[in-house]
Amino acid sequence: MTASIRVGNSSGFYGDRFSAMQEMLNGGQLDYLTGDYLAELTMLILGRDRLRDPGLGYAKTFLRQLESNLGTALDAGVKIVSNAGGVNPAGLAQALTELADKLGLSPTIAYVDGDDLTKNAADLGLGSPLTANAYLGGFGIAAALSSGADIVVTGRVTDASLTVGPAVAHFGWKPDDLDRLAGAVVAGHIIECGAQATGGNYSFFTEIKDMAHLGFPIAEIASDGSSVITKHAGTGGAVTVGTVTAQLLYEITGPRYLGPDATTRLDSIALSDLGDDRVQVSGVKGEAPPDTLKVSLNHLAGFRNEVTMVLTGLDIDAKAELVRSQFEAALDPAPADLAWTLTRLDQPDAPTEQQASALLQCIAKDSDPKVVGRQFPSAAVELALASYPGFTMTAPPGQGAPFAVFEAGYVPASAVTHTVHLADGTEQVIAPSPLATSEIPESITERTTPDMTASSWGPTRVAPLGEIAGARSGDKGGNANVGVWVRDAGHYDWLAATLTVEAFKHLIPEAAELTVHRHELPNLLAVNFVIEGILGRGVADNVRFDPQAKGLGEWLRSRHVAIPVEFGE
């Protein structure tokens, strides 16, 4: 057994860089290569694929990538682990077998399922969803690898489980190795989103010399669960404490990160910059996992369509009011839900027509596809010569499309049959963690800054928060998180004292009437906010300008605050 294993990642979502698998396999030594293809919206897409063809429901991109890379992986002894199985891991395993036969190769293929609860969703109190998939842990993957599998494909496992599984298989960890498991969860969380750990979506991207073609991340995991995050030499981007911190704050809630194998204490993580694109991750503490599993649920919710009109020049508000009233009067029957958004991008005395224009968007939803079908945008087109001056649209009329809403459900871990299907046709059922408990504290008492207010640092200057703070934001169903961190330890007390819930709501008015939770993570010099309901019922249903809240953190960084003069410029 080697002292550490090198686990790379070549995909952060369904649609990520196609060449990344080849780049990672050819770029240097790896023991395992993972690929994360699933997200809340992806489960909906794959579920609809399965409705059209029961043989589909997996990420076809993964299959195409292996067509040109399977031989390379086998020659190098790199084992591949991916959740590309989506809602049909058995179908993907069969397709991989057929591909290998076509290529004249003989990999050992295993798959993990049991996550799909769609057929018995009603009995579990989950309603009648299009898809219902429990988030499984890493021990099924580990069992498949320990059996000799070269390729392991899964359905819905936690993103970090793709990394936890190889570590468990290699080091022989048991369910009570909670600190080690939690360390692997952290490593997996860091690399799961691909290039986001190497400079992608990074607030301080202007400081990275080579952003042209980012390398993908690697976690070197040791037997004690600590890790070093790095990338292949000579690839673009950077691995720094900052890029790792940013990814650690992505799509989290509080200091306890719940998972099927361990509850990871995010407030225990220590990061150290080793130089040369190497960041040490250590000190991670784990606690017992919950005795329930989270379930990703997608429900068909109706049909939607949209039109966007361009308003140019003077009287923008009056033009918008005119066309809105005309358009709504022409809709018969009217859709059940109409959402209007006027985006004022126009400037006075603009030097170009585009800079003189605003966008008026109307999104319609209804249970009847005919109501939001072609007749909906056609009603707008018919106003082209009878409405405001300069009438035009950004796209021609289109048919409406079905949409679904995401929600999270929870079921007892004992209600899920976590199953590993081995290449020899045998099966193994993975029992839930024997340490699983219902006694998971909801929060951890926050560290407070005694007797300190935002004015305790002397004279201030008004400037964008982003001058000294980075941010990373994302979606979890209808909620969004915004993690904010500073890079100078001397700035953290100010950040913690300044960026209260009240201050956050002032800076982000869209959250003013919503419930906002705040958690301090002083070890990461960070404060994390979770905004309930800002994304409505999730990305597929949401009409917000940024439906996945990816830019929410950057909006916050652009807002002006009073920054102590002593912090410099």
Coordinates of C-alpha atoms in Angstrom, one line a residue:
M1 CA 0.0 0.0 0.0
T2 CA 1.4 3.4 -1.0
A3 CA 1.6 6.3 1.4
S4 CA -0.8 8.3 -0.7
I5 CA -3.0 8.0 -3.8
R6 CA -3.4 10.5 -6.6
V7 CA -7.1 11.1 -7.5
G8 CA -7.7 13.4 -10.4
N9 CA -11.0 14.8 -11.7
S10 CA -11.9 15.4 -15.3
S11 CA -15.5 16.7 -15.1
G12 CA -17.4 19.1 -12.9
F13 CA -20.8 18.9 -14.7
Y14 CA -22.5 17.4 -17.7
G15 CA -21.1 19.5 -20.5
D16 CA -17.6 20.2 -19.0
R17 CA -14.5 20.3 -21.2
F18 CA -14.6 17.2 -23.4
S19 CA -10.9 16.9 -23.8
A20 CA -10.2 17.0 -20.0
M21 CA -10.2 13.2 -19.6
Q22 CA -7.5 12.9 -22.2
E23 CA -5.5 15.8 -20.7
M24 CA -5.7 14.3 -17.3
L25 CA -4.6 10.8 -18.5
N26 CA -1.8 12.1 -20.6
G27 CA -0.6 14.8 -18.1
G28 CA 1.1 12.8 -15.5
Q29 CA 0.7 10.0 -13.0
L30 CA -2.7 9.2 -11.5
D31 CA -4.1 6.3 -9.6
Y32 CA -7.8 7.2 -10.1
L33 CA -9.6 9.5 -12.4
T34 CA -13.1 10.7 -11.3
G35 CA -15.8 12.4 -13.3
D36 CA -18.8 14.3 -11.8
Y37 CA -21.6 14.7 -14.3
L38 CA -24.6 15.1 -12.1
A39 CA -26.4 18.1 -10.7
E40 CA -30.0 18.8 -9.6
L41 CA -30.9 20.0 -13.1
T42 CA -29.0 17.2 -14.8
M43 CA -31.1 14.6 -13.0
L44 CA -34.2 16.2 -14.6
I45 CA -32.6 16.1 -18.0
L46 CA -31.6 12.5 -17.7
G47 CA -34.9 11.6 -16.2
R48 CA -36.6 13.1 -19.3
D49 CA -34.2 11.1 -21.5
R50 CA -35.3 7.9 -19.8
L51 CA -38.9 8.8 -20.3
R52 CA -38.3 9.0 -24.1
D53 CA -36.1 5.9 -24.2
P54 CA -35.8 3.5 -21.2
G55 CA -32.3 2.5 -22.4
L56 CA -31.0 6.1 -21.9
G57 CA -30.7 8.2 -18.7
Y58 CA -26.9 8.3 -18.4
A59 CA -24.3 10.9 -19.5
K60 CA -23.6 10.0 -23.1
T61 CA -20.5 12.3 -23.1
F62 CA -18.7 10.0 -20.7
L63 CA -19.2 7.1 -23.1
R64 CA -17.8 9.2 -26.0
Q65 CA -14.8 10.3 -23.9
L66 CA -13.9 6.7 -23.1
E67 CA -14.1 5.7 -26.7
S68 CA -10.7 7.4 -27.3
N69 CA -9.3 7.2 -23.7
L70 CA -10.2 3.7 -22.4
G71 CA -7.0 2.1 -23.8
T72 CA -4.9 4.9 -22.3
A73 CA -6.4 4.4 -18.9
L74 CA -6.0 0.7 -18.9
D75 CA -2.4 0.9 -20.1
A76 CA -1.6 3.4 -17.3
G77 CA -3.4 1.4 -14.6
V78 CA -5.7 4.4 -13.9
K79 CA -9.0 3.3 -12.5
I80 CA -12.0 5.4 -13.5
V81 CA -14.9 6.3 -11.2
S82 CA -17.9 8.3 -12.3
N83 CA -21.5 9.1 -11.5
A84 CA -22.2 9.4 -15.2
G85 CA -24.7 6.5 -14.8
G86 CA -27.3 9.1 -13.8
V87 CA -30.7 7.5 -13.6
N88 CA -29.5 4.3 -15.5
P89 CA -26.1 3.1 -14.3
A90 CA -26.9 -0.4 -15.5
G91 CA -27.5 0.9 -19.0
L92 CA -24.2 2.8 -18.9
A93 CA -22.3 -0.3 -17.7
Q94 CA -23.8 -2.3 -20.6
A95 CA -22.9 0.4 -23.1
L96 CA -19.4 0.4 -21.7
T97 CA -19.1 -3.3 -22.1
E98 CA -20.2 -3.0 -25.8
L99 CA -17.8 -0.2 -26.3
A100 CA -14.9 -2.2 -24.9
D101 CA -15.8 -5.2 -27.1
K102 CA -15.8 -2.9 -30.1
L103 CA -12.3 -1.6 -29.1
G104 CA -11.0 -5.0 -28.4
L105 CA -10.4 -4.2 -24.7
S106 CA -11.3 -6.1 -21.6
P107 CA -11.8 -3.8 -18.7
T108 CA -13.5 -5.0 -15.5
I109 CA -16.7 -3.0 -15.1
A110 CA -18.9 -2.6 -12.0
Y111 CA -21.8 -0.3 -11.3
V112 CA -23.5 1.0 -8.2
D113 CA -27.2 1.6 -7.9
G114 CA -30.0 1.5 -5.3
D115 CA -30.3 5.2 -5.2
D116 CA -33.3 5.3 -7.6
L117 CA -36.4 5.5 -5.4
T118 CA -38.8 6.6 -8.1
K119 CA -40.9 3.5 -8.2
N120 CA -41.6 3.4 -4.4
A121 CA -41.5 7.2 -3.8
A122 CA -45.1 7.4 -2.8
D123 CA -44.6 4.7 -0.1
L124 CA -41.7 6.7 1.2
G125 CA -43.8 9.8 1.5
L126 CA -42.0 11.5 -1.5
G127 CA -45.0 12.0 -3.7
S128 CA -45.0 11.1 -7.4
P129 CA -41.8 12.7 -8.8
L130 CA -40.2 12.3 -12.2
T131 CA -37.0 11.3 -10.5
A132 CA -36.2 10.5 -6.9
N133 CA -32.6 9.6 -6.2
A134 CA -30.9 9.2 -2.8
Y135 CA -27.4 10.4 -2.3
L136 CA -25.2 7.4 -1.6
G137 CA -21.8 7.3 0.1
G138 CA -18.4 6.0 -1.0
F139 CA -18.4 2.4 0.4
G140 CA -20.2 0.9 -2.6
I141 CA -17.6 2.4 -4.9
A142 CA -14.9 1.1 -2.6
A143 CA -16.3 -2.4 -2.7
A144 CA -16.4 -2.3 -6.5
L145 CA -12.7 -1.2 -6.7
S146 CA -11.6 -3.8 -4.1
S147 CA -13.2 -6.5 -6.3
G148 CA -10.8 -5.5 -9.1
A149 CA -13.0 -3.1 -11.1
D150 CA -11.2 -0.9 -13.6
I151 CA -14.3 1.3 -14.2
V152 CA -17.0 2.0 -11.6
V153 CA -20.1 3.9 -12.7
T154 CA -22.8 5.0 -10.3
G155 CA -26.1 6.7 -10.1
R156 CA -26.7 9.5 -7.6
V157 CA -23.9 9.4 -5.0
T158 CA -22.6 12.5 -3.2
D159 CA -20.1 14.3 -5.4
A160 CA -17.4 13.8 -2.8
S161 CA -18.1 10.0 -2.7
L162 CA -16.3 9.7 -6.0
T163 CA -13.1 10.5 -4.1
V164 CA -14.0 8.8 -0.8
G165 CA -14.6 5.5 -2.5
P166 CA -11.0 5.2 -3.9
A167 CA -9.5 6.2 -0.6
V168 CA -11.6 3.7 1.4
A169 CA -10.6 0.9 -1.1
H170 CA -6.9 1.8 -1.0
F171 CA -6.4 2.4 2.7
G172 CA -9.0 -0.1 4.0
W173 CA -10.8 2.5 6.1
K174 CA -13.8 1.4 8.1
P175 CA -17.0 3.3 8.9
D176 CA -15.6 4.4 12.3
D177 CA -12.6 6.1 10.7
L178 CA -14.5 9.3 10.8
D179 CA -11.7 11.8 10.7
R180 CA -10.1 10.0 7.7
L181 CA -13.4 9.8 5.9
A182 CA -14.1 13.4 6.6
G183 CA -10.7 14.3 5.2
A184 CA -11.5 12.5 2.0
V185 CA -14.9 14.2 1.8
V186 CA -13.1 17.6 1.9
A187 CA -10.6 16.5 -0.8
G188 CA -13.5 15.3 -2.9
H189 CA -15.5 18.5 -2.4
I190 CA -12.5 20.5 -3.5
I191 CA -11.9 18.6 -6.7
E192 CA -15.5 17.7 -7.6
C193 CA -16.2 20.9 -9.6
G194 CA -13.1 20.5 -11.8
A195 CA -11.4 23.7 -12.7
Q196 CA -13.2 25.7 -10.0
A197 CA -10.3 24.5 -7.7
T198 CA -7.6 25.7 -10.1
G199 CA -8.8 29.3 -10.8
G200 CA -12.1 28.9 -12.5
N201 CA -14.9 31.2 -11.2
Y202 CA -12.2 32.7 -8.9
S203 CA -12.7 36.3 -7.6
F204 CA -9.1 37.2 -7.9
F205 CA -8.6 35.7 -11.4
T206 CA -6.7 38.7 -12.6
E207 CA -3.8 37.6 -10.4
I208 CA -3.5 34.2 -12.1
K209 CA -0.9 34.4 -14.9
D210 CA -2.4 31.7 -17.2
M211 CA -6.2 31.6 -17.5
A212 CA -6.3 30.4 -21.1
H213 CA -6.7 26.7 -20.5
L214 CA -7.0 25.7 -16.9
G215 CA -5.7 22.4 -15.7
F216 CA -8.0 20.1 -13.7
P217 CA -7.4 19.3 -10.0
I218 CA -5.7 16.4 -8.3
A219 CA -6.0 15.3 -4.7
E220 CA -3.1 13.4 -3.2
I221 CA -4.7 11.7 -0.3
A222 CA -2.7 10.2 2.6
S223 CA -3.7 7.3 4.9
D224 CA -4.6 9.7 7.7
G225 CA -7.1 11.5 5.5
S226 CA -5.0 14.6 4.9
S227 CA -4.4 15.6 1.3
V228 CA -2.5 17.9 -1.0
I229 CA -4.5 19.6 -3.7
T230 CA -2.5 20.2 -6.9
K231 CA -2.7 19.9 -10.7
H232 CA -0.5 18.5 -13.5
A233 CA 2.7 20.4 -14.1
G234 CA 2.6 22.9 -17.0
T235 CA -1.2 23.3 -17.1
G236 CA -3.0 26.6 -16.8
G237 CA -4.6 28.1 -13.7
A238 CA -3.3 27.9 -10.2
V239 CA -3.8 26.0 -7.0
T240 CA -3.5 28.4 -4.0
V241 CA -5.1 28.7 -0.6
G242 CA -7.4 31.2 -2.2
T243 CA -8.6 28.9 -5.0
V244 CA -9.1 26.0 -2.5
T245 CA -10.9 28.2 0.0
A246 CA -13.3 29.5 -2.8
Q247 CA -14.2 25.9 -3.7
L248 CA -14.6 24.9 0.0
L249 CA -17.3 27.6 0.3
Y250 CA -19.2 26.4 -2.7
E251 CA -22.7 25.2 -2.1
I252 CA -22.4 24.6 1.6
T253 CA -24.6 25.6 4.6
G254 CA -23.1 25.6 8.1
P255 CA -19.9 24.3 9.7
R256 CA -21.3 20.8 9.7
Y257 CA -21.3 19.2 6.2
L258 CA -23.6 16.2 6.4
G259 CA -22.9 13.1 4.3
P260 CA -23.8 9.5 4.2
D261 CA -20.3 8.3 5.5
A262 CA -19.4 11.1 7.9
T263 CA -20.5 14.5 9.1
T264 CA -17.5 16.7 8.2
R265 CA -16.6 19.7 10.4
L266 CA -15.7 22.4 7.9
D267 CA -14.6 24.6 10.9
S268 CA -11.7 22.1 11.5
I269 CA -10.0 22.4 8.1
A270 CA -6.4 23.8 8.1
L271 CA -4.9 25.0 4.8
S272 CA -1.2 25.5 4.1
D273 CA 0.3 26.8 0.9
L274 CA 3.3 24.5 0.0
G275 CA 4.1 26.5 -3.2
D276 CA 4.3 25.2 -6.7
D277 CA 0.5 24.8 -7.0
R278 CA 0.3 22.6 -3.9
V279 CA -2.0 23.2 -0.9
Q280 CA -2.0 21.0 2.1
V281 CA -5.4 20.2 3.7
S282 CA -5.2 18.8 7.2
G283 CA -6.8 18.7 10.6
V284 CA -10.2 17.7 9.3
K285 CA -12.5 16.3 12.0
G286 CA -15.4 13.9 11.3
E287 CA -18.5 13.1 13.3
A288 CA -21.2 10.4 12.9
P289 CA -23.3 10.7 9.8
P290 CA -27.1 11.3 10.0
D291 CA -29.4 8.2 9.9
T292 CA -31.2 9.7 6.9
L293 CA -30.2 10.1 3.3
K294 CA -31.0 13.2 1.3
V295 CA -33.1 12.5 -1.8
S296 CA -33.0 14.6 -5.0
L297 CA -36.6 15.0 -6.2
N298 CA -37.7 16.4 -9.5
H299 CA -41.4 17.0 -10.1
L300 CA -42.9 17.9 -13.5
A301 CA -44.5 21.3 -12.8
G302 CA -45.9 22.4 -16.2
F303 CA -44.8 24.2 -19.3
R304 CA -43.0 27.5 -19.9
N305 CA -42.1 29.9 -22.7
E306 CA -40.5 33.4 -22.8
V307 CA -40.1 36.4 -25.0
T308 CA -37.6 39.2 -24.7
M309 CA -38.2 42.6 -26.3
V310 CA -35.7 45.3 -27.0
L311 CA -36.6 48.9 -26.0
T312 CA -34.3 51.6 -27.3
G313 CA -33.8 55.2 -26.7
L314 CA -36.2 57.5 -24.8
D315 CA -39.3 56.8 -22.7
I316 CA -38.2 53.2 -21.8
D317 CA -40.6 52.9 -18.9
A318 CA -43.6 54.1 -21.0
K319 CA -42.6 51.8 -23.8
A320 CA -42.5 48.9 -21.4
E321 CA -45.9 49.7 -19.9
L322 CA -47.5 50.1 -23.4
V323 CA -46.3 46.7 -24.8
R324 CA -47.0 44.9 -21.5
S325 CA -50.6 46.1 -21.5
Q326 CA -51.1 45.3 -25.2
F327 CA -49.5 41.9 -24.9
E328 CA -51.4 40.8 -21.8
A329 CA -54.7 41.9 -23.5
A330 CA -53.9 39.7 -26.5
L331 CA -53.3 36.5 -24.5
D332 CA -56.5 34.4 -24.6
P333 CA -56.4 32.3 -22.6
A334 CA -53.9 34.0 -20.3
P335 CA -51.1 31.8 -18.8
A336 CA -51.5 31.0 -15.2
D337 CA -48.3 32.8 -14.3
L338 CA -46.6 35.8 -16.1
A339 CA -43.4 37.2 -14.8
W340 CA -42.1 40.5 -16.3
T341 CA -38.5 41.8 -15.9
L342 CA -37.3 45.1 -17.3
T343 CA -33.5 45.3 -17.3
R344 CA -32.2 48.8 -17.7
L345 CA -28.9 48.4 -19.6
D346 CA -29.5 51.7 -21.5
Q347 CA -27.3 54.8 -21.0
P348 CA -28.2 58.4 -21.8
D349 CA -26.7 59.9 -25.0
A350 CA -25.3 56.4 -25.8
P351 CA -22.6 56.1 -28.4
T352 CA -24.0 52.8 -29.8
E353 CA -27.6 51.5 -30.2
Q354 CA -26.9 48.5 -28.0
Q355 CA -25.9 50.9 -25.2
A356 CA -29.1 52.8 -25.7
S357 CA -31.3 49.7 -25.2
A358 CA -33.1 47.9 -22.4
L359 CA -34.5 44.4 -22.3
L360 CA -38.1 43.5 -21.4
Q361 CA -38.5 39.8 -20.7
C362 CA -41.8 38.0 -20.1
I363 CA -41.8 34.4 -18.9
A364 CA -45.1 32.5 -19.0
K365 CA -46.0 29.2 -17.1
D366 CA -49.0 27.1 -17.4
S367 CA -50.1 23.4 -16.9
D368 CA -51.5 23.4 -20.5
P369 CA -48.7 23.3 -23.2
K370 CA -51.0 25.0 -25.7
V371 CA -51.4 28.1 -23.5
V372 CA -47.6 28.8 -23.5
G373 CA -46.9 27.3 -26.9
R374 CA -46.3 29.2 -30.2
Q375 CA -49.4 31.3 -29.7
F376 CA -47.7 33.0 -26.7
P377 CA -44.7 34.6 -28.5
S378 CA -46.8 35.0 -31.7
A379 CA -49.0 37.4 -29.7
A380 CA -45.9 39.5 -29.2
V381 CA -44.9 39.3 -32.8
E382 CA -48.3 40.6 -33.9
L383 CA -47.6 43.8 -32.0
A384 CA -44.5 44.5 -34.1
L385 CA -46.1 47.2 -36.2
A386 CA -48.7 48.3 -33.6
S387 CA -46.8 49.0 -30.4
Y388 CA -43.8 51.1 -29.2
P389 CA -41.4 52.7 -31.7
G390 CA -38.4 50.5 -32.5
F391 CA -40.2 47.2 -31.6
T392 CA -37.9 44.2 -32.0
M393 CA -37.3 40.8 -30.2
T394 CA -34.2 39.0 -29.4
A395 CA -35.4 35.6 -30.9
P396 CA -38.2 34.3 -33.1
P397 CA -41.2 32.6 -31.6
G398 CA -40.7 29.1 -30.2
Q399 CA -42.7 26.3 -28.7
G400 CA -43.0 26.1 -24.9
A401 CA -41.0 23.5 -23.0
P402 CA -41.9 21.4 -20.0
F403 CA -40.2 22.3 -16.7
A404 CA -39.8 20.7 -13.3
V405 CA -39.1 21.8 -9.8
F406 CA -36.5 20.4 -7.5
E407 CA -36.9 19.7 -3.9
A408 CA -34.9 17.8 -1.3
G409 CA -36.5 14.9 0.5
Y410 CA -35.1 12.7 3.3
V411 CA -35.6 9.0 3.9
P412 CA -34.2 6.6 6.5
A413 CA -30.8 5.2 5.3
S414 CA -32.2 1.8 6.1
A415 CA -34.9 2.3 3.4
V416 CA -32.3 2.4 0.6
T417 CA -30.7 -0.7 -0.8
H418 CA -27.2 0.5 -1.7
T419 CA -26.1 -2.2 -4.2
V420 CA -22.8 -3.0 -6.0
H421 CA -23.0 -5.1 -9.2
L422 CA -19.7 -6.7 -9.8
A423 CA -18.3 -7.9 -13.2
D424 CA -18.8 -11.6 -12.3
G425 CA -22.5 -11.0 -11.9
T426 CA -22.6 -11.1 -8.1
E427 CA -24.0 -8.3 -6.0
Q428 CA -23.1 -6.8 -2.7
V429 CA -25.4 -4.7 -0.5
I430 CA -23.8 -1.9 1.4
A431 CA -25.2 -1.4 4.9
P432 CA -25.8 2.1 6.2
S433 CA -23.1 3.4 8.6
P434 CA -23.4 1.6 11.9
L435 CA -22.6 5.0 13.6
A436 CA -25.5 6.8 11.9
T437 CA -27.4 9.0 14.4
S438 CA -30.4 11.2 14.5
E439 CA -28.7 13.5 17.0
I440 CA -27.0 15.9 14.6
P441 CA -26.8 19.4 16.1
E442 CA -28.3 22.0 13.7
S443 CA -25.6 24.5 14.2
I444 CA -22.4 25.3 16.0
T445 CA -22.1 28.3 18.3
E446 CA -20.6 31.1 16.3
R447 CA -17.3 32.6 17.3
T448 CA -18.0 36.2 18.2
T449 CA -15.9 39.3 18.1
P450 CA -16.2 40.8 21.6
D451 CA -16.9 44.5 21.8
M452 CA -16.1 45.1 18.2
T453 CA -18.2 46.9 15.6
A454 CA -17.5 47.9 12.1
S455 CA -16.2 51.3 13.4
S456 CA -13.6 49.8 15.7
W457 CA -10.9 50.0 13.1
G458 CA -10.6 53.8 12.9
P459 CA -11.0 55.9 9.7
T460 CA -12.6 54.2 6.7
R461 CA -12.9 54.8 3.0
V462 CA -15.9 53.7 0.9
A463 CA -14.9 51.1 -1.7
P464 CA -16.2 47.8 -3.2
L465 CA -16.1 44.9 -0.7
G466 CA -14.3 42.9 -3.3
E467 CA -11.2 45.0 -2.9
I468 CA -10.3 42.9 0.1
A469 CA -12.8 40.0 0.0
G470 CA -13.4 37.1 -2.3
A471 CA -16.8 35.3 -2.7
R472 CA -18.2 32.1 -4.2
S473 CA -21.9 31.5 -4.5
G474 CA -24.2 28.8 -5.8
D475 CA -27.6 27.1 -5.7
K476 CA -29.1 24.3 -3.6
G477 CA -32.7 23.9 -4.8
G478 CA -34.5 27.2 -4.1
N479 CA -31.8 28.4 -1.7
A480 CA -28.5 30.0 -2.4
N481 CA -25.3 30.3 -0.5
V482 CA -22.7 33.1 -0.6
G483 CA -19.3 32.4 1.1
V484 CA -17.2 35.4 1.6
W485 CA -13.5 35.3 2.7
V486 CA -10.5 37.6 3.2
R487 CA -7.0 36.6 2.5
D488 CA -5.3 38.6 5.3
A489 CA -5.9 37.1 8.8
G490 CA -5.8 40.7 10.1
H491 CA -8.9 41.5 8.2
Y492 CA -11.1 38.7 9.4
D493 CA -12.3 40.3 12.7
W494 CA -13.5 43.3 10.6
L495 CA -15.3 41.0 8.1
A496 CA -17.0 39.1 10.9
A497 CA -18.1 42.3 12.7
T498 CA -19.1 44.1 9.5
L499 CA -20.9 41.5 7.4
T500 CA -23.8 40.8 9.7
V501 CA -27.2 39.4 8.4
E502 CA -28.5 43.0 8.5
A503 CA -25.6 44.3 6.5
F504 CA -25.9 41.4 4.0
K505 CA -29.6 42.2 3.4
H506 CA -28.8 45.9 2.9
L507 CA -26.1 45.0 0.3
I508 CA -28.3 42.3 -1.4
P509 CA -31.8 43.9 -1.4
E510 CA -33.3 40.8 -3.1
A511 CA -32.7 39.0 0.3
A512 CA -34.2 41.7 2.4
E513 CA -37.5 40.0 3.0
L514 CA -36.1 36.4 3.1
T515 CA -34.6 34.3 5.8
V516 CA -30.9 34.5 5.8
H517 CA -28.6 32.2 7.9
R518 CA -25.1 33.2 8.8
H519 CA -22.2 31.0 9.8
E520 CA -18.6 31.9 10.6
L521 CA -15.7 29.8 9.5
P522 CA -12.7 31.5 11.1
N523 CA -10.3 28.8 10.0
L524 CA -11.0 29.7 6.4
L525 CA -11.3 33.5 7.3
A526 CA -14.8 33.2 5.9
V527 CA -18.4 34.0 6.6
N528 CA -21.1 31.9 4.8
F529 CA -24.7 33.1 4.1
V530 CA -27.6 30.8 3.1
I531 CA -30.6 32.7 1.6
E532 CA -33.8 30.7 1.8
G533 CA -36.1 30.8 -1.2
I534 CA -34.2 33.4 -3.3
L535 CA -34.3 30.9 -6.2
G536 CA -38.0 30.1 -5.9
R537 CA -38.5 26.4 -6.6
G538 CA -35.1 25.8 -8.1
V539 CA -33.2 26.5 -11.3
A540 CA -35.7 24.9 -13.8
D541 CA -38.6 26.9 -12.4
N542 CA -36.8 30.1 -11.5
V543 CA -37.2 33.4 -13.5
R544 CA -34.5 35.3 -11.7
F545 CA -31.8 36.9 -13.9
D546 CA -29.2 34.5 -12.4
P547 CA -31.2 31.4 -11.7
Q548 CA -28.4 29.4 -10.2
A549 CA -27.0 32.3 -8.1
K550 CA -23.5 31.9 -9.7
G551 CA -23.0 35.6 -9.8
L552 CA -24.5 36.5 -6.5
G553 CA -21.2 36.6 -4.7
E554 CA -19.7 38.8 -7.4
W555 CA -22.6 41.2 -7.0
L556 CA -21.9 41.3 -3.3
R557 CA -18.2 42.0 -3.9
S558 CA -19.2 45.0 -6.1
R559 CA -21.2 46.7 -3.4
H560 CA -19.6 49.5 -1.6
V561 CA -18.8 49.3 2.1
A562 CA -16.7 51.3 4.6
I563 CA -13.2 49.6 4.6
P564 CA -10.7 50.6 7.2
V565 CA -8.0 52.9 5.8
E566 CA -5.4 50.9 7.7
F567 CA -6.0 47.9 5.4
G568 CA -4.5 49.9 2.5
E569 CA -5.7 50.1 -1.1

